[in-house]
PDB file of C-alpha atoms in Angstrom:
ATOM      1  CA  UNK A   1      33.840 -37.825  22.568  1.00 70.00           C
ATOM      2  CA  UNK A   2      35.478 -38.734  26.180  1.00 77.00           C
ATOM      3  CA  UNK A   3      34.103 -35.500  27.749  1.00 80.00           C
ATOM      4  CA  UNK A   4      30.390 -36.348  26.293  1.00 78.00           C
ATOM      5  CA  UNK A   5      30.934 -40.058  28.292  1.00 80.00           C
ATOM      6  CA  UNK A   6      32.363 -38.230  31.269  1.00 82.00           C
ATOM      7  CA  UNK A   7      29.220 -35.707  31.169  1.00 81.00           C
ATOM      8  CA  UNK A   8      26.853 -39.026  30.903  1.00 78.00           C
ATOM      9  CA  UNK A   9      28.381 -40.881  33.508  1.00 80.00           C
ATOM     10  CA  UNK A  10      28.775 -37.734  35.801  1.00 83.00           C
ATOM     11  CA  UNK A  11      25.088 -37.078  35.354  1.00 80.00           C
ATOM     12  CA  UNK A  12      23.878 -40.609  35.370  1.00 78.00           C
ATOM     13  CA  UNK A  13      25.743 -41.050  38.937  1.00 78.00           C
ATOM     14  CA  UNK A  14      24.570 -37.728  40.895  1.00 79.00           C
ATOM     15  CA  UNK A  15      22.659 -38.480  43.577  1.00 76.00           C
ATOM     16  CA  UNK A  16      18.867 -37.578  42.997  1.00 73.00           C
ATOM     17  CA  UNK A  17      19.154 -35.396  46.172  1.00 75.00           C
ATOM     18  CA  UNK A  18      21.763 -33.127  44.112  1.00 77.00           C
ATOM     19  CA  UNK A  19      20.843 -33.263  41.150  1.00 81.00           C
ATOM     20  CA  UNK A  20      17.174 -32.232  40.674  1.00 83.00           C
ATOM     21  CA  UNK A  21      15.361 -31.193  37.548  1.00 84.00           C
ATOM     22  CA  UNK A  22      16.396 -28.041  38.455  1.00 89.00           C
ATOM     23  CA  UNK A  23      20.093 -28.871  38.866  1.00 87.00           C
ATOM     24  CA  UNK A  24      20.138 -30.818  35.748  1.00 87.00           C
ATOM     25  CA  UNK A  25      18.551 -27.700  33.976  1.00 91.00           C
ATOM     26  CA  UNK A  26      21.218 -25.507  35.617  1.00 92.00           C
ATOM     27  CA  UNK A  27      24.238 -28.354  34.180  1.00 90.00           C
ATOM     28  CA  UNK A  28      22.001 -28.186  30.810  1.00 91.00           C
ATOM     29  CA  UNK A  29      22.798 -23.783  30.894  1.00 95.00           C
ATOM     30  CA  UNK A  30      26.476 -24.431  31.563  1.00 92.00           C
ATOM     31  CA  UNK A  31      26.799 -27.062  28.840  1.00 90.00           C
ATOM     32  CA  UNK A  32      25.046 -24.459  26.172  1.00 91.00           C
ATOM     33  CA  UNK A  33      27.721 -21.762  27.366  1.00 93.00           C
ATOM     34  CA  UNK A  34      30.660 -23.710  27.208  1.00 88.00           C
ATOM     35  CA  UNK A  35      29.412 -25.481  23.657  1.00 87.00           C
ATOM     36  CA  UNK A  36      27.534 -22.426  21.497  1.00 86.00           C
ATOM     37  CA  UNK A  37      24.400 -24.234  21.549  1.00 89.00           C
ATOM     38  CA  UNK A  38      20.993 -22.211  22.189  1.00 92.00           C
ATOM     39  CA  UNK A  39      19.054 -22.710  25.578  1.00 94.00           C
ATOM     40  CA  UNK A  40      15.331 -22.742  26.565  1.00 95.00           C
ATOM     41  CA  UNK A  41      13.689 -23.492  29.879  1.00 95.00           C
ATOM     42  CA  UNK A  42      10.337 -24.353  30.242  1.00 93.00           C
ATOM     43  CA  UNK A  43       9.296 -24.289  34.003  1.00 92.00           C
ATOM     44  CA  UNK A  44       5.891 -25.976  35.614  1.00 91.00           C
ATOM     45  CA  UNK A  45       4.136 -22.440  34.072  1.00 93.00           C
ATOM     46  CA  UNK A  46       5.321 -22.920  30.973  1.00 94.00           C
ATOM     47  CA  UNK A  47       4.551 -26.309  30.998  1.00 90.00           C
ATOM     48  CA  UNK A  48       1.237 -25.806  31.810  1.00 92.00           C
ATOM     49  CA  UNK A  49       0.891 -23.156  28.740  1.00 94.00           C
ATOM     50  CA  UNK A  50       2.287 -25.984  26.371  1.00 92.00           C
ATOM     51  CA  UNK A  51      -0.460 -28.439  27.699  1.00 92.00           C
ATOM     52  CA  UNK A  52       2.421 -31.262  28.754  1.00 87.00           C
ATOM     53  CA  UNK A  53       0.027 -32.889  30.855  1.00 85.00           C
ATOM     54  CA  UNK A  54       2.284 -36.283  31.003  1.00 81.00           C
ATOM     55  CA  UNK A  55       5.188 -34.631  32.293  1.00 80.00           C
ATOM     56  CA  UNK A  56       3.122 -32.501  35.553  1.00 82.00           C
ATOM     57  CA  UNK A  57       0.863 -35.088  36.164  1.00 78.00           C
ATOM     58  CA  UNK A  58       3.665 -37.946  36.749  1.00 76.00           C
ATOM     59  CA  UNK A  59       5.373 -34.697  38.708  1.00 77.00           C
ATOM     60  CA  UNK A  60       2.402 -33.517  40.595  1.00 76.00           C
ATOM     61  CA  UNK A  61       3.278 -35.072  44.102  1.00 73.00           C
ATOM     62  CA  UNK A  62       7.089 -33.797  44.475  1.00 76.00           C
ATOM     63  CA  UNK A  63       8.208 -30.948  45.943  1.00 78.00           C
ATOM     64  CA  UNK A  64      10.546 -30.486  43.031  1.00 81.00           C
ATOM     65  CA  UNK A  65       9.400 -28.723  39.844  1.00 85.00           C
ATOM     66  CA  UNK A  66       9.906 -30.869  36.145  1.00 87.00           C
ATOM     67  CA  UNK A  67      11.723 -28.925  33.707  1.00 89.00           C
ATOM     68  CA  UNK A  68      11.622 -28.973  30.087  1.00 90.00           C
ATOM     69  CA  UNK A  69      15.391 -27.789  28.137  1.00 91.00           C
ATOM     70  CA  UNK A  70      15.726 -27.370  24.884  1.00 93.00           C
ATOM     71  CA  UNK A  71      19.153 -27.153  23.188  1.00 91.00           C
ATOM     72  CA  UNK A  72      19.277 -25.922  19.870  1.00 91.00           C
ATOM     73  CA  UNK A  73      22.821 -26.002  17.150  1.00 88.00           C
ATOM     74  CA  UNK A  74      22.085 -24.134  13.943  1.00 85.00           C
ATOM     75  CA  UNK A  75      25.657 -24.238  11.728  1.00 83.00           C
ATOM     76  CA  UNK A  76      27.126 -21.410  10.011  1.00 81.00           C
ATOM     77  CA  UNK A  77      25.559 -21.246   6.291  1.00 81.00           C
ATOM     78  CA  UNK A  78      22.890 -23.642   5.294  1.00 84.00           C
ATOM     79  CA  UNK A  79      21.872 -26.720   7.422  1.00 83.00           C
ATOM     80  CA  UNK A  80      21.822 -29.583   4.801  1.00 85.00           C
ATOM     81  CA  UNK A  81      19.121 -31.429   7.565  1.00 86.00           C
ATOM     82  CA  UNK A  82      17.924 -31.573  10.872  1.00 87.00           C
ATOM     83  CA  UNK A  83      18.273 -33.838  13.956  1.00 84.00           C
ATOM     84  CA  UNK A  84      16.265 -33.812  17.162  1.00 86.00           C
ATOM     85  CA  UNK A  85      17.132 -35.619  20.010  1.00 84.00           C
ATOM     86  CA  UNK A  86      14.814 -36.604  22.692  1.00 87.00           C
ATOM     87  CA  UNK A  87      16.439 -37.660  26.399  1.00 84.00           C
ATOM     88  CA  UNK A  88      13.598 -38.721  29.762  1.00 79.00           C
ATOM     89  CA  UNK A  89      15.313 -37.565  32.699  1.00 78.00           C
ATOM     90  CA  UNK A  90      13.869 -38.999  35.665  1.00 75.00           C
ATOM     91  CA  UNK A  91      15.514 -38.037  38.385  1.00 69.00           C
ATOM     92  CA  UNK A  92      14.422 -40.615  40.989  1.00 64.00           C
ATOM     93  CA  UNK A  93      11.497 -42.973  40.241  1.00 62.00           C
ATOM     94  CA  UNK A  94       9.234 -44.482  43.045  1.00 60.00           C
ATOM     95  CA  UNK A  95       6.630 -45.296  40.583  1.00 58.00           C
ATOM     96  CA  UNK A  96       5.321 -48.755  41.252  1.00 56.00           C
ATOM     97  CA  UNK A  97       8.227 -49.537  43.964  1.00 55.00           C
ATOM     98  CA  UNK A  98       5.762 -51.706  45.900  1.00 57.00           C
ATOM     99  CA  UNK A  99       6.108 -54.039  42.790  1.00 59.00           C
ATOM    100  CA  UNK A 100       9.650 -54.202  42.016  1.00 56.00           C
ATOM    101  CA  UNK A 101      11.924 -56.661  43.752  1.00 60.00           C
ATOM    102  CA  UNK A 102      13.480 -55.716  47.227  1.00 61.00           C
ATOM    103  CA  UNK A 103      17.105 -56.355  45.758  1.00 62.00           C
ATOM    104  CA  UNK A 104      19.382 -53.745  44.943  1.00 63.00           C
ATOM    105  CA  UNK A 105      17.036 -52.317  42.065  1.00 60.00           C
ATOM    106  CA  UNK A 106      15.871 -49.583  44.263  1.00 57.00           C
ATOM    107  CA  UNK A 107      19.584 -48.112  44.608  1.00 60.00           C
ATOM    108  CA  UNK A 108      19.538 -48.087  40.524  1.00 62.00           C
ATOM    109  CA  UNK A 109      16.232 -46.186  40.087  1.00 65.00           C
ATOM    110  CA  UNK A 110      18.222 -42.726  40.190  1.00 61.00           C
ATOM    111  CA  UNK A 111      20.038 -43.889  36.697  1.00 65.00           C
ATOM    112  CA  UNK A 112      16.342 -43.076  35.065  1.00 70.00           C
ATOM    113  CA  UNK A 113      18.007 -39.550  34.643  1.00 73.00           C
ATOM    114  CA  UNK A 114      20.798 -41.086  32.692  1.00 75.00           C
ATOM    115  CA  UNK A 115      18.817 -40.893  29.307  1.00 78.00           C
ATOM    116  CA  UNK A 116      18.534 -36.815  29.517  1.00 83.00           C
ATOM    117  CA  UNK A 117      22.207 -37.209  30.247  1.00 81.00           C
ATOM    118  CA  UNK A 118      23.181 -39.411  27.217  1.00 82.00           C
ATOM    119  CA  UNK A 119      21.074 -36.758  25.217  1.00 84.00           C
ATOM    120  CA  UNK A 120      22.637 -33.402  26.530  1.00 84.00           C
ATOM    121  CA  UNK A 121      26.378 -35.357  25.780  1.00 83.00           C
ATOM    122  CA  UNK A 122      25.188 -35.540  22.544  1.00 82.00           C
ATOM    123  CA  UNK A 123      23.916 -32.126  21.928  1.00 82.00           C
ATOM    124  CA  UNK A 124      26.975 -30.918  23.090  1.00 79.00           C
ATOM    125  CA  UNK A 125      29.868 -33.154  20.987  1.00 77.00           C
ATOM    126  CA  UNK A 126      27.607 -33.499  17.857  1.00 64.00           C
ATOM    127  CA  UNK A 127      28.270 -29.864  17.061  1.00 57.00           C
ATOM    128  CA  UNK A 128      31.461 -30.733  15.724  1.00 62.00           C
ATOM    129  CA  UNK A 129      31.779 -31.248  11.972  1.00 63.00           C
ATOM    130  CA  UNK A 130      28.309 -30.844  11.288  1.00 68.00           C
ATOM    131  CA  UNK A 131      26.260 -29.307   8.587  1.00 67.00           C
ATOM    132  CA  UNK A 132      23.266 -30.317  10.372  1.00 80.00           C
ATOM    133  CA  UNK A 133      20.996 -28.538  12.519  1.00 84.00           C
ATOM    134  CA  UNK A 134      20.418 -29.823  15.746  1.00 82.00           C
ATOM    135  CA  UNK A 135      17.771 -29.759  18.678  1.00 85.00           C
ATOM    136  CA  UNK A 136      17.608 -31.632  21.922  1.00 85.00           C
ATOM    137  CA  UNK A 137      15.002 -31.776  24.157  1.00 84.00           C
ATOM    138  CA  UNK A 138      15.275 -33.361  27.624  1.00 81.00           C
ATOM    139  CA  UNK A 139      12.368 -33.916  30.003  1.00 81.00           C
ATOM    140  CA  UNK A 140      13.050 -34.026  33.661  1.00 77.00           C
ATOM    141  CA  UNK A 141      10.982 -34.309  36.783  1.00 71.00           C
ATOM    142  CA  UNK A 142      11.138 -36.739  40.033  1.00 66.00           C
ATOM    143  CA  UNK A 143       8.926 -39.494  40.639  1.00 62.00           C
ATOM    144  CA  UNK A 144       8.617 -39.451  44.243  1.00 58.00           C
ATOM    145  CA  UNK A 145       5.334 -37.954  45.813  1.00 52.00           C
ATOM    146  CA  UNK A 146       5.875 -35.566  49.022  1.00 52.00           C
ATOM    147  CA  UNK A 147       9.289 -35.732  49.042  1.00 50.00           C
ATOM    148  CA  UNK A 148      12.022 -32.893  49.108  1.00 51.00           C
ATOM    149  CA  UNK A 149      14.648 -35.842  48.438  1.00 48.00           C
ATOM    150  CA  UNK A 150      17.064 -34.583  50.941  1.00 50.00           C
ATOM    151  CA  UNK A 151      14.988 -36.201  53.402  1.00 48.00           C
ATOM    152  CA  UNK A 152      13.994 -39.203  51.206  1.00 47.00           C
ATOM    153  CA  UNK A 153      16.993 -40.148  48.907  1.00 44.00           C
TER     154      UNK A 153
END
């Protein structure tokens, strides 16, 4: 359970200029090695296929592409149920900025990604005396139209 905190808060604090959809994808791969679980990546393409409008319309204006993962835990013998898990990883959000308050908010906004990273802790420590199959699916993108984020984080 400590290493599934340390994973959240890890994730949670990475800059947004680090950790991209594409990072967090890449942390998602290690995780599944490391843990047994089953992978899938979805990039903008397949995204497209699926019809996830939501997810590459609030993505359209970054220079980053979202990512869809999917982790998957099937047990040895018979699964006596299923659990899905579903985490929004934002990796920066600058939607609506002009409304929010100019205090210290703004420096919080990366910590939208924090939900994808509460999710892939789980995925990964759940597997542990459980009968249950599991899938997680975390949605990631950045908010921030135009911007690489190494020039805007």
């Amino acid at each position: 359970m400590a290493e599934a905190c340390v994973l959240t808060r890890d994730v949670g604090n990475a800059p947004p200029s680090y950790l991209t959809a594409e990072g967090m994808a890449e942390v998602a791969q290690h995780v599944a090695a490391s843990r047994g679980l089953a992978i899938e990546l979805f990039d903008r393409a397949a995204l497209v296929e699926l019809g996830c409008g939501g997810l590459l319309g609030v993505n359209a204006g970054s220079a980053h592409e979202p990512r869809m993962i999917k982790l998957t835990y099937r047990p040895t013998g018979t699964s006596r149920g299923h659990l899905a898990l579903v985490g929004k990883g934002i990796m920066y959000d600058a939607g609506g900025i002009n409304l929010k308050p100019g205090d210290a908010m703004h420096l919080l906004m990366k910590h939208d990604m924090a939900g994808a990273g509460a999710i892939l802790a789980m995925a990964a420590d759940l597997r542990y005396g459980t009968v249950d199959s599991r899938t997680a699916f975390l949605f990631t993108r950045v908010g921030l139209a135009g911007c690489d984020m190494g020039a805007c984080a």
